[in-house]
Amino acid sequence: MINYGMNGKVALVTGAGGGIGRATALAFAHSGASVLVSDVNATGGAETVTMIEAAGGKALFQACDVSQGDQVKAMVAKAVEAFGRLDYAFNNAGINNMGANEYDDDVWAKSLGVNLTGVMLCMREESEVMMAQGGGAIVNTSSINGLVGNPAQPGYTATKHGVVGLTRHGALRWAKAGIRVNAVCPGVIETPMTAPLAANEEMRKLLDSMTPMGRMGQADEIANAVVWLCSDAASFVTGHPLVIDGGATVF
Ligand SMILES: NC(=O)c1ccc[n+]([C@@H]2O[C@H](COP(=O)([O-])OP(=O)(O)OC[C@H]3O[C@@H](n4cnc5c(N)ncnc54)[C@H](O)[C@@H]3O)[C@@H](O)[C@H]2O)c1
């Protein structure tokens, strides 16, 4: 893992109670940033904090349902209260209603609330702090389903396309304020989200075969890209939806 020299900086990660969010919270801490770990899952969030502290880093958990504006406001305020500033934000919390019918009103509304409104609410609050500070970097989690269609999941596909749109909007809106806004578009990654599918041997073979590399990606492989996008090494990168999919969308 690369150390991007983030001593004295502060990162906020949503959906950090497991999977890609946890790996990224650990990667920010490895680079020296203090991390506000956030999730609806308090147990997972507390575990992430323990892992960061065990590795010598600094972290604090704040529960937050990203679809609720008041909770998002409190989460961002907590990062500033605890650590004094906010330099990097990874808006990563998301749901994949695997197996459910996303044309059902309730399922559709939940997808929009968490995957799209959640990212908007986070960007809204984070940008206020970053503008007052004179800059920062935001990364949103989209998906390869934010760039290509998925016949099974209208809600997931639409919200993840929406995240790419919000990312491009934010990049333009805040470019002169020194805030860079990018997205990551992961392919199939081995996390708790995909675990129920991957547990089936036949399905695992299918998932592995979906990429030219012949394997699922690992959460660390997304985390490394997120920390790089936030770092000064990516100082001229903004508005970019970075595909990390082992070549799955190359065809
Ligand atoms: N795993 C993949 O193959 C894959 C591929 C492309 C994109 N993604 C995206 O990556 C992100 C992380 O997914 P993951 O694979 O690590 O899955 P995950 O289920 O392990 O992690 C998602 C986290 O978000 C949290 N969460 C759910 N609803 C929330 C809410 N309303 N408010 C706050 N937190 C909430 C969960 O508790 C969980 O800890 C998601 O946005 C997902 O859509 C995942």
PDB file of C-alpha atoms and ligand atoms in Angstrom:
ATOM      1  CA  MET A   1       0.000   0.000   0.000  1.00  0.00           C
ATOM      2  CA  ILE A   2       1.367   3.436  -0.937  1.00  0.00           C
ATOM      3  CA  ASN A   3       1.657   6.205   1.664  1.00  0.00           C
ATOM      4  CA  TYR A   4       0.376   9.406   0.033  1.00  0.00           C
ATOM      5  CA  GLY A   5       1.579  11.687   2.832  1.00  0.00           C
ATOM      6  CA  MET A   6      -1.726  12.767   4.355  1.00  0.00           C
ATOM      7  CA  ASN A   7      -0.493  13.581   7.861  1.00  0.00           C
ATOM      8  CA  GLY A   8      -2.653  16.314   9.420  1.00  0.00           C
ATOM      9  CA  LYS A   9      -5.437  15.731   6.870  1.00  0.00           C
ATOM     10  CA  VAL A  10      -8.949  14.510   7.615  1.00  0.00           C
ATOM     11  CA  ALA A  11     -10.969  11.997   5.597  1.00  0.00           C
ATOM     12  CA  LEU A  12     -14.627  11.039   5.876  1.00  0.00           C
ATOM     13  CA  VAL A  13     -15.839   7.668   4.536  1.00  0.00           C
ATOM     14  CA  THR A  14     -19.495   6.604   4.311  1.00  0.00           C
ATOM     15  CA  GLY A  15     -20.390   2.927   4.195  1.00  0.00           C
ATOM     16  CA  ALA A  16     -17.141   2.305   6.088  1.00  0.00           C
ATOM     17  CA  GLY A  17     -18.538  -0.531   8.190  1.00  0.00           C
ATOM     18  CA  GLY A  18     -17.281  -3.124   5.710  1.00  0.00           C
ATOM     19  CA  GLY A  19     -16.242  -3.863   2.141  1.00  0.00           C
ATOM     20  CA  ILE A  20     -14.861  -1.080  -0.045  1.00  0.00           C
ATOM     21  CA  GLY A  21     -15.547   1.642   2.550  1.00  0.00           C
ATOM     22  CA  ARG A  22     -13.614  -0.165   5.289  1.00  0.00           C
ATOM     23  CA  ALA A  23     -10.663  -0.875   2.984  1.00  0.00           C
ATOM     24  CA  THR A  24     -10.572   2.794   1.984  1.00  0.00           C
ATOM     25  CA  ALA A  25     -10.829   4.059   5.573  1.00  0.00           C
ATOM     26  CA  LEU A  26      -7.808   1.848   6.381  1.00  0.00           C
ATOM     27  CA  ALA A  27      -5.939   3.126   3.319  1.00  0.00           C
ATOM     28  CA  PHE A  28      -6.541   6.787   4.264  1.00  0.00           C
ATOM     29  CA  ALA A  29      -5.268   6.031   7.777  1.00  0.00           C
ATOM     30  CA  HIS A  30      -2.212   4.255   6.312  1.00  0.00           C
ATOM     31  CA  SER A  31      -1.395   7.518   4.502  1.00  0.00           C
ATOM     32  CA  GLY A  32      -1.629   9.411   7.792  1.00  0.00           C
ATOM     33  CA  ALA A  33      -5.123  10.956   7.592  1.00  0.00           C
ATOM     34  CA  SER A  34      -7.502  10.957  10.562  1.00  0.00           C
ATOM     35  CA  VAL A  35     -10.695   9.185   9.509  1.00  0.00           C
ATOM     36  CA  LEU A  36     -14.354   9.797  10.338  1.00  0.00           C
ATOM     37  CA  VAL A  37     -15.785   6.317   9.831  1.00  0.00           C
ATOM     38  CA  SER A  38     -19.511   6.370   9.093  1.00  0.00           C
ATOM     39  CA  ASP A  39     -22.175   3.747   8.432  1.00  0.00           C
ATOM     40  CA  VAL A  40     -25.710   2.715   9.415  1.00  0.00           C
ATOM     41  CA  ASN A  41     -24.084  -0.435  10.779  1.00  0.00           C
ATOM     42  CA  ALA A  42     -22.624   0.595  14.148  1.00  0.00           C
ATOM     43  CA  THR A  43     -20.998  -2.795  14.777  1.00  0.00           C
ATOM     44  CA  GLY A  44     -19.158  -2.784  11.470  1.00  0.00           C
ATOM     45  CA  GLY A  45     -18.187   0.854  11.939  1.00  0.00           C
ATOM     46  CA  ALA A  46     -16.752   0.210  15.385  1.00  0.00           C
ATOM     47  CA  GLU A  47     -14.758  -2.737  13.982  1.00  0.00           C
ATOM     48  CA  THR A  48     -13.254  -0.476  11.321  1.00  0.00           C
ATOM     49  CA  VAL A  49     -12.228   2.065  13.962  1.00  0.00           C
ATOM     50  CA  THR A  50     -10.605  -0.713  16.012  1.00  0.00           C
ATOM     51  CA  MET A  51      -8.684  -1.922  12.948  1.00  0.00           C
ATOM     52  CA  ILE A  52      -7.415   1.595  12.198  1.00  0.00           C
ATOM     53  CA  GLU A  53      -6.360   2.177  15.804  1.00  0.00           C
ATOM     54  CA  ALA A  54      -4.658  -1.219  15.949  1.00  0.00           C
ATOM     55  CA  ALA A  55      -2.587  -0.147  12.934  1.00  0.00           C
ATOM     56  CA  GLY A  56      -1.571   3.076  14.731  1.00  0.00           C
ATOM     57  CA  GLY A  57      -4.083   5.391  13.033  1.00  0.00           C
ATOM     58  CA  LYS A  58      -6.700   7.825  14.294  1.00  0.00           C
ATOM     59  CA  ALA A  59     -10.424   7.265  13.698  1.00  0.00           C
ATOM     60  CA  LEU A  60     -13.861   7.953  15.112  1.00  0.00           C
ATOM     61  CA  PHE A  61     -17.237   6.371  14.324  1.00  0.00           C
ATOM     62  CA  GLN A  62     -20.368   8.383  13.630  1.00  0.00           C
ATOM     63  CA  ALA A  63     -23.604   6.575  12.744  1.00  0.00           C
ATOM     64  CA  CYS A  64     -25.327   8.033   9.693  1.00  0.00           C
ATOM     65  CA  ASP A  65     -28.017   6.991   7.249  1.00  0.00           C
ATOM     66  CA  VAL A  66     -26.892   8.934   4.176  1.00  0.00           C
ATOM     67  CA  SER A  67     -30.451   9.204   2.851  1.00  0.00           C
ATOM     68  CA  GLN A  68     -31.355  11.474   5.808  1.00  0.00           C
ATOM     69  CA  GLY A  69     -30.268  15.099   5.471  1.00  0.00           C
ATOM     70  CA  ASP A  70     -30.141  15.848   9.201  1.00  0.00           C
ATOM     71  CA  GLN A  71     -27.908  12.817   9.831  1.00  0.00           C
ATOM     72  CA  VAL A  72     -25.560  13.764   6.989  1.00  0.00           C
ATOM     73  CA  LYS A  73     -25.274  17.301   8.359  1.00  0.00           C
ATOM     74  CA  ALA A  74     -24.428  15.889  11.809  1.00  0.00           C
ATOM     75  CA  MET A  75     -21.856  13.477  10.316  1.00  0.00           C
ATOM     76  CA  VAL A  76     -19.946  16.231   8.516  1.00  0.00           C
ATOM     77  CA  ALA A  77     -20.160  18.474  11.577  1.00  0.00           C
ATOM     78  CA  LYS A  78     -18.741  15.636  13.683  1.00  0.00           C
ATOM     79  CA  ALA A  79     -15.684  15.280  11.428  1.00  0.00           C
ATOM     80  CA  VAL A  80     -14.942  18.977  11.786  1.00  0.00           C
ATOM     81  CA  GLU A  81     -15.662  19.010  15.524  1.00  0.00           C
ATOM     82  CA  ALA A  82     -13.454  15.966  16.186  1.00  0.00           C
ATOM     83  CA  PHE A  83     -10.567  16.633  13.812  1.00  0.00           C
ATOM     84  CA  GLY A  84     -10.806  20.353  13.003  1.00  0.00           C
ATOM     85  CA  ARG A  85     -11.250  20.176   9.206  1.00  0.00           C
ATOM     86  CA  LEU A  86     -12.339  18.027   6.260  1.00  0.00           C
ATOM     87  CA  ASP A  87      -9.959  17.420   3.373  1.00  0.00           C
ATOM     88  CA  TYR A  88     -11.227  14.229   1.709  1.00  0.00           C
ATOM     89  CA  ALA A  89     -14.662  12.644   1.460  1.00  0.00           C
ATOM     90  CA  PHE A  90     -15.478   9.231   0.037  1.00  0.00           C
ATOM     91  CA  ASN A  91     -19.235   9.011  -0.539  1.00  0.00           C
ATOM     92  CA  ASN A  92     -19.419   5.272  -0.838  1.00  0.00           C
ATOM     93  CA  ALA A  93     -22.487   4.000   1.058  1.00  0.00           C
ATOM     94  CA  GLY A  94     -24.745   2.127  -1.320  1.00  0.00           C
ATOM     95  CA  ILE A  95     -27.215  -0.707  -1.631  1.00  0.00           C
ATOM     96  CA  ASN A  96     -27.734  -3.292  -4.321  1.00  0.00           C
ATOM     97  CA  ASN A  97     -31.213  -4.778  -4.128  1.00  0.00           C
ATOM     98  CA  MET A  98     -30.022  -8.069  -5.554  1.00  0.00           C
ATOM     99  CA  GLY A  99     -32.930 -10.369  -6.220  1.00  0.00           C
ATOM    100  CA  ALA A 100     -35.623  -7.732  -5.517  1.00  0.00           C
ATOM    101  CA  ASN A 101     -37.816  -6.167  -8.177  1.00  0.00           C
ATOM    102  CA  GLU A 102     -36.522  -2.617  -8.492  1.00  0.00           C
ATOM    103  CA  TYR A 103     -39.713  -1.614 -10.296  1.00  0.00           C
ATOM    104  CA  ASP A 104     -41.517  -2.014  -6.947  1.00  0.00           C
ATOM    105  CA  ASP A 105     -42.225   1.481  -5.623  1.00  0.00           C
ATOM    106  CA  ASP A 106     -40.559   0.855  -2.253  1.00  0.00           C
ATOM    107  CA  VAL A 107     -37.422  -0.737  -3.678  1.00  0.00           C
ATOM    108  CA  TRP A 108     -37.068   2.030  -6.270  1.00  0.00           C
ATOM    109  CA  ALA A 109     -37.463   4.736  -3.612  1.00  0.00           C
ATOM    110  CA  LYS A 110     -34.880   3.073  -1.353  1.00  0.00           C
ATOM    111  CA  SER A 111     -32.357   2.847  -4.218  1.00  0.00           C
ATOM    112  CA  LEU A 112     -32.777   6.510  -5.023  1.00  0.00           C
ATOM    113  CA  GLY A 113     -32.665   7.538  -1.370  1.00  0.00           C
ATOM    114  CA  VAL A 114     -29.417   5.780  -0.491  1.00  0.00           C
ATOM    115  CA  ASN A 115     -27.498   5.578  -3.772  1.00  0.00           C
ATOM    116  CA  LEU A 116     -28.330   8.948  -5.314  1.00  0.00           C
ATOM    117  CA  THR A 117     -29.902  11.351  -2.782  1.00  0.00           C
ATOM    118  CA  GLY A 118     -27.332  10.103  -0.251  1.00  0.00           C
ATOM    119  CA  VAL A 119     -24.450  11.188  -2.492  1.00  0.00           C
ATOM    120  CA  MET A 120     -26.102  14.557  -3.189  1.00  0.00           C
ATOM    121  CA  LEU A 121     -26.675  15.236   0.529  1.00  0.00           C
ATOM    122  CA  CYS A 122     -23.065  14.337   1.350  1.00  0.00           C
ATOM    123  CA  MET A 123     -21.627  16.497  -1.440  1.00  0.00           C
ATOM    124  CA  ARG A 124     -23.832  19.414  -0.351  1.00  0.00           C
ATOM    125  CA  GLU A 125     -22.571  19.377   3.236  1.00  0.00           C
ATOM    126  CA  GLU A 126     -18.942  18.477   2.490  1.00  0.00           C
ATOM    127  CA  SER A 127     -18.557  21.191  -0.161  1.00  0.00           C
ATOM    128  CA  GLU A 128     -19.655  23.883   2.324  1.00  0.00           C
ATOM    129  CA  VAL A 129     -16.815  22.943   4.685  1.00  0.00           C
ATOM    130  CA  MET A 130     -14.275  22.512   1.882  1.00  0.00           C
ATOM    131  CA  MET A 131     -15.171  25.858   0.268  1.00  0.00           C
ATOM    132  CA  ALA A 132     -14.702  27.642   3.581  1.00  0.00           C
ATOM    133  CA  GLN A 133     -11.321  25.903   3.928  1.00  0.00           C
ATOM    134  CA  GLY A 134     -10.187  26.723   0.386  1.00  0.00           C
ATOM    135  CA  GLY A 135     -10.319  23.234  -1.121  1.00  0.00           C
ATOM    136  CA  GLY A 136     -10.636  19.492  -0.785  1.00  0.00           C
ATOM    137  CA  ALA A 137     -11.299  16.321  -2.743  1.00  0.00           C
ATOM    138  CA  ILE A 138     -14.465  14.249  -3.039  1.00  0.00           C
ATOM    139  CA  VAL A 139     -14.792  10.758  -4.525  1.00  0.00           C
ATOM    140  CA  ASN A 140     -18.195   9.156  -5.103  1.00  0.00           C
ATOM    141  CA  THR A 141     -18.791   5.446  -5.598  1.00  0.00           C
ATOM    142  CA  SER A 142     -20.580   4.699  -8.845  1.00  0.00           C
ATOM    143  CA  SER A 143     -20.206   1.328 -10.596  1.00  0.00           C
ATOM    144  CA  ILE A 144     -19.657  -0.085 -14.051  1.00  0.00           C
ATOM    145  CA  ASN A 145     -23.480  -0.007 -13.956  1.00  0.00           C
ATOM    146  CA  GLY A 146     -23.074   3.779 -13.913  1.00  0.00           C
ATOM    147  CA  LEU A 147     -21.592   3.584 -17.407  1.00  0.00           C
ATOM    148  CA  VAL A 148     -23.239   0.585 -19.080  1.00  0.00           C
ATOM    149  CA  GLY A 149     -26.706  -0.922 -18.800  1.00  0.00           C
ATOM    150  CA  ASN A 150     -27.803  -3.743 -16.503  1.00  0.00           C
ATOM    151  CA  PRO A 151     -30.988  -5.475 -17.661  1.00  0.00           C
ATOM    152  CA  ALA A 152     -31.897  -6.765 -14.179  1.00  0.00           C
ATOM    153  CA  GLN A 153     -31.613  -3.598 -12.087  1.00  0.00           C
ATOM    154  CA  PRO A 154     -33.258  -0.344 -13.235  1.00  0.00           C
ATOM    155  CA  GLY A 155     -32.775   1.330  -9.837  1.00  0.00           C
ATOM    156  CA  TYR A 156     -29.132   0.392  -9.385  1.00  0.00           C
ATOM    157  CA  THR A 157     -28.329   1.315 -12.996  1.00  0.00           C
ATOM    158  CA  ALA A 158     -30.149   4.654 -12.874  1.00  0.00           C
ATOM    159  CA  THR A 159     -28.730   5.705  -9.508  1.00  0.00           C
ATOM    160  CA  LYS A 160     -25.170   4.768 -10.413  1.00  0.00           C
ATOM    161  CA  HIS A 161     -25.488   6.690 -13.724  1.00  0.00           C
ATOM    162  CA  GLY A 162     -26.827   9.546 -11.580  1.00  0.00           C
ATOM    163  CA  VAL A 163     -23.739   9.423  -9.371  1.00  0.00           C
ATOM    164  CA  VAL A 164     -21.548   9.964 -12.452  1.00  0.00           C
ATOM    165  CA  GLY A 165     -23.761  12.938 -13.377  1.00  0.00           C
ATOM    166  CA  LEU A 166     -23.515  14.424  -9.876  1.00  0.00           C
ATOM    167  CA  THR A 167     -19.741  13.937  -9.990  1.00  0.00           C
ATOM    168  CA  ARG A 168     -19.433  15.846 -13.275  1.00  0.00           C
ATOM    169  CA  HIS A 169     -21.706  18.565 -11.912  1.00  0.00           C
ATOM    170  CA  GLY A 170     -19.663  18.938  -8.717  1.00  0.00           C
ATOM    171  CA  ALA A 171     -16.371  18.999 -10.615  1.00  0.00           C
ATOM    172  CA  LEU A 172     -17.578  21.979 -12.666  1.00  0.00           C
ATOM    173  CA  ARG A 173     -19.379  23.755  -9.844  1.00  0.00           C
ATOM    174  CA  TRP A 174     -16.465  23.710  -7.399  1.00  0.00           C
ATOM    175  CA  ALA A 175     -13.405  23.668  -9.703  1.00  0.00           C
ATOM    176  CA  LYS A 176     -12.545  27.304  -8.954  1.00  0.00           C
ATOM    177  CA  ALA A 177     -13.089  26.686  -5.236  1.00  0.00           C
ATOM    178  CA  GLY A 178     -10.246  24.139  -5.255  1.00  0.00           C
ATOM    179  CA  ILE A 179     -12.484  21.119  -4.765  1.00  0.00           C
ATOM    180  CA  ARG A 180     -11.898  18.159  -7.074  1.00  0.00           C
ATOM    181  CA  VAL A 181     -14.771  15.699  -7.520  1.00  0.00           C
ATOM    182  CA  ASN A 182     -14.236  12.261  -9.055  1.00  0.00           C
ATOM    183  CA  ALA A 183     -15.958   8.872  -9.067  1.00  0.00           C
ATOM    184  CA  VAL A 184     -14.846   5.259  -8.983  1.00  0.00           C
ATOM    185  CA  CYS A 185     -16.707   2.732 -11.098  1.00  0.00           C
ATOM    186  CA  PRO A 186     -15.899  -0.713  -9.687  1.00  0.00           C
ATOM    187  CA  GLY A 187     -16.599  -3.936 -11.530  1.00  0.00           C
ATOM    188  CA  VAL A 188     -17.414  -7.076  -9.539  1.00  0.00           C
ATOM    189  CA  ILE A 189     -15.610  -6.765  -6.188  1.00  0.00           C
ATOM    190  CA  GLU A 190     -15.415  -9.362  -3.417  1.00  0.00           C
ATOM    191  CA  THR A 191     -17.228  -7.702  -0.475  1.00  0.00           C
ATOM    192  CA  PRO A 192     -20.169  -8.510   1.824  1.00  0.00           C
ATOM    193  CA  MET A 193     -22.411  -7.114  -0.947  1.00  0.00           C
ATOM    194  CA  THR A 194     -21.415  -9.821  -3.421  1.00  0.00           C
ATOM    195  CA  ALA A 195     -20.757 -12.556  -0.819  1.00  0.00           C
ATOM    196  CA  PRO A 196     -24.216 -14.169  -1.084  1.00  0.00           C
ATOM    197  CA  LEU A 197     -23.690 -14.632  -4.830  1.00  0.00           C
ATOM    198  CA  ALA A 198     -20.059 -15.682  -4.614  1.00  0.00           C
ATOM    199  CA  ALA A 199     -20.886 -18.311  -1.976  1.00  0.00           C
ATOM    200  CA  ASN A 200     -22.464 -20.397  -4.727  1.00  0.00           C
ATOM    201  CA  GLU A 201     -19.696 -22.239  -6.579  1.00  0.00           C
ATOM    202  CA  GLU A 202     -21.323 -22.016 -10.020  1.00  0.00           C
ATOM    203  CA  MET A 203     -22.113 -18.326  -9.519  1.00  0.00           C
ATOM    204  CA  ARG A 204     -18.559 -17.652  -8.353  1.00  0.00           C
ATOM    205  CA  LYS A 205     -17.226 -19.184 -11.565  1.00  0.00           C
ATOM    206  CA  LEU A 206     -19.594 -16.955 -13.538  1.00  0.00           C
ATOM    207  CA  LEU A 207     -18.522 -13.829 -11.611  1.00  0.00           C
ATOM    208  CA  ASP A 208     -14.843 -14.675 -12.116  1.00  0.00           C
ATOM    209  CA  SER A 209     -15.447 -15.218 -15.825  1.00  0.00           C
ATOM    210  CA  MET A 210     -17.083 -11.797 -16.208  1.00  0.00           C
ATOM    211  CA  THR A 211     -13.689 -10.101 -16.370  1.00  0.00           C
ATOM    212  CA  PRO A 212     -10.889 -10.699 -18.876  1.00  0.00           C
ATOM    213  CA  MET A 213      -8.602 -11.072 -15.828  1.00  0.00           C
ATOM    214  CA  GLY A 214     -10.692 -14.048 -14.755  1.00  0.00           C
ATOM    215  CA  ARG A 215     -11.247 -12.990 -11.146  1.00  0.00           C
ATOM    216  CA  MET A 216     -13.283 -10.708  -8.908  1.00  0.00           C
ATOM    217  CA  GLY A 217     -11.595  -7.531  -7.719  1.00  0.00           C
ATOM    218  CA  GLN A 218     -10.586  -6.915  -4.106  1.00  0.00           C
ATOM    219  CA  ALA A 219     -11.712  -3.978  -1.953  1.00  0.00           C
ATOM    220  CA  ASP A 220      -8.094  -2.805  -1.615  1.00  0.00           C
ATOM    221  CA  GLU A 221      -7.922  -2.365  -5.370  1.00  0.00           C
ATOM    222  CA  ILE A 222     -10.672   0.257  -5.146  1.00  0.00           C
ATOM    223  CA  ALA A 223      -9.303   1.815  -1.941  1.00  0.00           C
ATOM    224  CA  ASN A 224      -5.909   2.466  -3.538  1.00  0.00           C
ATOM    225  CA  ALA A 225      -7.556   4.331  -6.421  1.00  0.00           C
ATOM    226  CA  VAL A 226      -9.729   6.431  -4.089  1.00  0.00           C
ATOM    227  CA  VAL A 227      -6.796   7.554  -1.952  1.00  0.00           C
ATOM    228  CA  TRP A 228      -4.790   8.339  -5.078  1.00  0.00           C
ATOM    229  CA  LEU A 229      -7.681  10.404  -6.489  1.00  0.00           C
ATOM    230  CA  CYS A 230      -7.810  12.400  -3.230  1.00  0.00           C
ATOM    231  CA  SER A 231      -4.031  12.872  -3.048  1.00  0.00           C
ATOM    232  CA  ASP A 232      -1.925  15.638  -4.547  1.00  0.00           C
ATOM    233  CA  ALA A 233      -0.670  13.048  -7.062  1.00  0.00           C
ATOM    234  CA  ALA A 234      -4.044  13.520  -8.809  1.00  0.00           C
ATOM    235  CA  SER A 235      -4.044  17.329  -8.542  1.00  0.00           C
ATOM    236  CA  PHE A 236      -5.240  17.893 -12.162  1.00  0.00           C
ATOM    237  CA  VAL A 237      -7.854  15.096 -12.161  1.00  0.00           C
ATOM    238  CA  THR A 238     -11.471  16.140 -11.718  1.00  0.00           C
ATOM    239  CA  GLY A 239     -14.864  15.028 -13.049  1.00  0.00           C
ATOM    240  CA  HIS A 240     -13.452  11.617 -13.918  1.00  0.00           C
ATOM    241  CA  PRO A 241     -15.376   8.338 -13.527  1.00  0.00           C
ATOM    242  CA  LEU A 242     -12.470   5.920 -13.007  1.00  0.00           C
ATOM    243  CA  VAL A 243     -13.269   2.383 -14.140  1.00  0.00           C
ATOM    244  CA  ILE A 244     -11.666  -0.344 -11.995  1.00  0.00           C
ATOM    245  CA  ASP A 245     -13.095  -3.571 -13.353  1.00  0.00           C
ATOM    246  CA  GLY A 246     -10.352  -5.925 -14.530  1.00  0.00           C
ATOM    247  CA  GLY A 247     -11.372  -5.092 -18.095  1.00  0.00           C
ATOM    248  CA  ALA A 248     -15.040  -6.127 -17.792  1.00  0.00           C
ATOM    249  CA  THR A 249     -16.304  -3.139 -19.797  1.00  0.00           C
ATOM    250  CA  VAL A 250     -13.541  -3.187 -22.396  1.00  0.00           C
ATOM    251  CA  PHE A 251     -15.524  -5.325 -24.831  1.00  0.00           C
TER     252      PHE A 251
HETATM  253  N1  LIG B   1     -19.030  -5.015  -4.522  1.00  0.00           N
HETATM  254  C1  LIG B   1     -19.196  -4.735  -5.788  1.00  0.00           C
HETATM  255  O1  LIG B   1     -19.090  -5.599  -6.658  1.00  0.00           O
HETATM  256  C2  LIG B   1     -19.508  -3.318  -6.203  1.00  0.00           C
HETATM  257  C3  LIG B   1     -19.409  -3.007  -7.556  1.00  0.00           C
HETATM  258  C4  LIG B   1     -19.676  -1.701  -7.974  1.00  0.00           C
HETATM  259  C5  LIG B   1     -20.028  -0.756  -7.048  1.00  0.00           C
HETATM  260  N2  LIG B   1     -20.127  -1.083  -5.736  1.00  0.00           N
HETATM  261  C6  LIG B   1     -20.509  -0.017  -4.816  1.00  0.00           C
HETATM  262  O2  LIG B   1     -19.521   0.105  -3.818  1.00  0.00           O
HETATM  263  C7  LIG B   1     -20.093   0.657  -2.641  1.00  0.00           C
HETATM  264  C8  LIG B   1     -19.668  -0.187  -1.452  1.00  0.00           C
HETATM  265  O3  LIG B   1     -20.184  -1.472  -1.619  1.00  0.00           O
HETATM  266  P1  LIG B   1     -19.522  -2.785  -1.021  1.00  0.00           P
HETATM  267  O4  LIG B   1     -19.359  -3.729  -2.125  1.00  0.00           O
HETATM  268  O5  LIG B   1     -18.373  -2.437  -0.174  1.00  0.00           O
HETATM  269  O6  LIG B   1     -20.764  -3.314  -0.189  1.00  0.00           O
HETATM  270  P2  LIG B   1     -21.012  -3.500   1.364  1.00  0.00           P
HETATM  271  O7  LIG B   1     -22.427  -3.912   1.456  1.00  0.00           O
HETATM  272  O8  LIG B   1     -19.945  -4.310   1.948  1.00  0.00           O
HETATM  273  O9  LIG B   1     -20.823  -2.022   1.932  1.00  0.00           O
HETATM  274  C9  LIG B   1     -21.813  -1.042   1.865  1.00  0.00           C
HETATM  275  C10 LIG B   1     -21.865  -0.332   3.198  1.00  0.00           C
HETATM  276  O10 LIG B   1     -22.836   0.704   3.122  1.00  0.00           O
HETATM  277  C11 LIG B   1     -23.590   0.694   4.308  1.00  0.00           C
HETATM  278  N3  LIG B   1     -24.899   1.294   4.073  1.00  0.00           N
HETATM  279  C12 LIG B   1     -25.988   0.758   3.472  1.00  0.00           C
HETATM  280  N4  LIG B   1     -27.012   1.614   3.473  1.00  0.00           N
HETATM  281  C13 LIG B   1     -26.548   2.738   4.080  1.00  0.00           C
HETATM  282  C14 LIG B   1     -27.124   4.008   4.393  1.00  0.00           C
HETATM  283  N5  LIG B   1     -28.407   4.272   4.081  1.00  0.00           N
HETATM  284  N6  LIG B   1     -26.368   4.942   5.002  1.00  0.00           N
HETATM  285  C15 LIG B   1     -25.074   4.661   5.345  1.00  0.00           C
HETATM  286  N7  LIG B   1     -24.479   3.488   5.106  1.00  0.00           N
HETATM  287  C16 LIG B   1     -25.214   2.548   4.475  1.00  0.00           C
HETATM  288  C17 LIG B   1     -23.697  -0.779   4.705  1.00  0.00           C
HETATM  289  O11 LIG B   1     -24.011  -0.930   6.077  1.00  0.00           O
HETATM  290  C18 LIG B   1     -22.322  -1.285   4.333  1.00  0.00           C
HETATM  291  O12 LIG B   1     -21.406  -1.216   5.405  1.00  0.00           O
HETATM  292  C19 LIG B   1     -21.597   0.710  -2.890  1.00  0.00           C
HETATM  293  O13 LIG B   1     -21.971   2.014  -3.264  1.00  0.00           O
HETATM  294  C20 LIG B   1     -21.779  -0.264  -4.043  1.00  0.00           C
HETATM  295  O14 LIG B   1     -22.940   0.038  -4.801  1.00  0.00           O
HETATM  296  C21 LIG B   1     -19.870  -2.339  -5.287  1.00  0.00           C
END
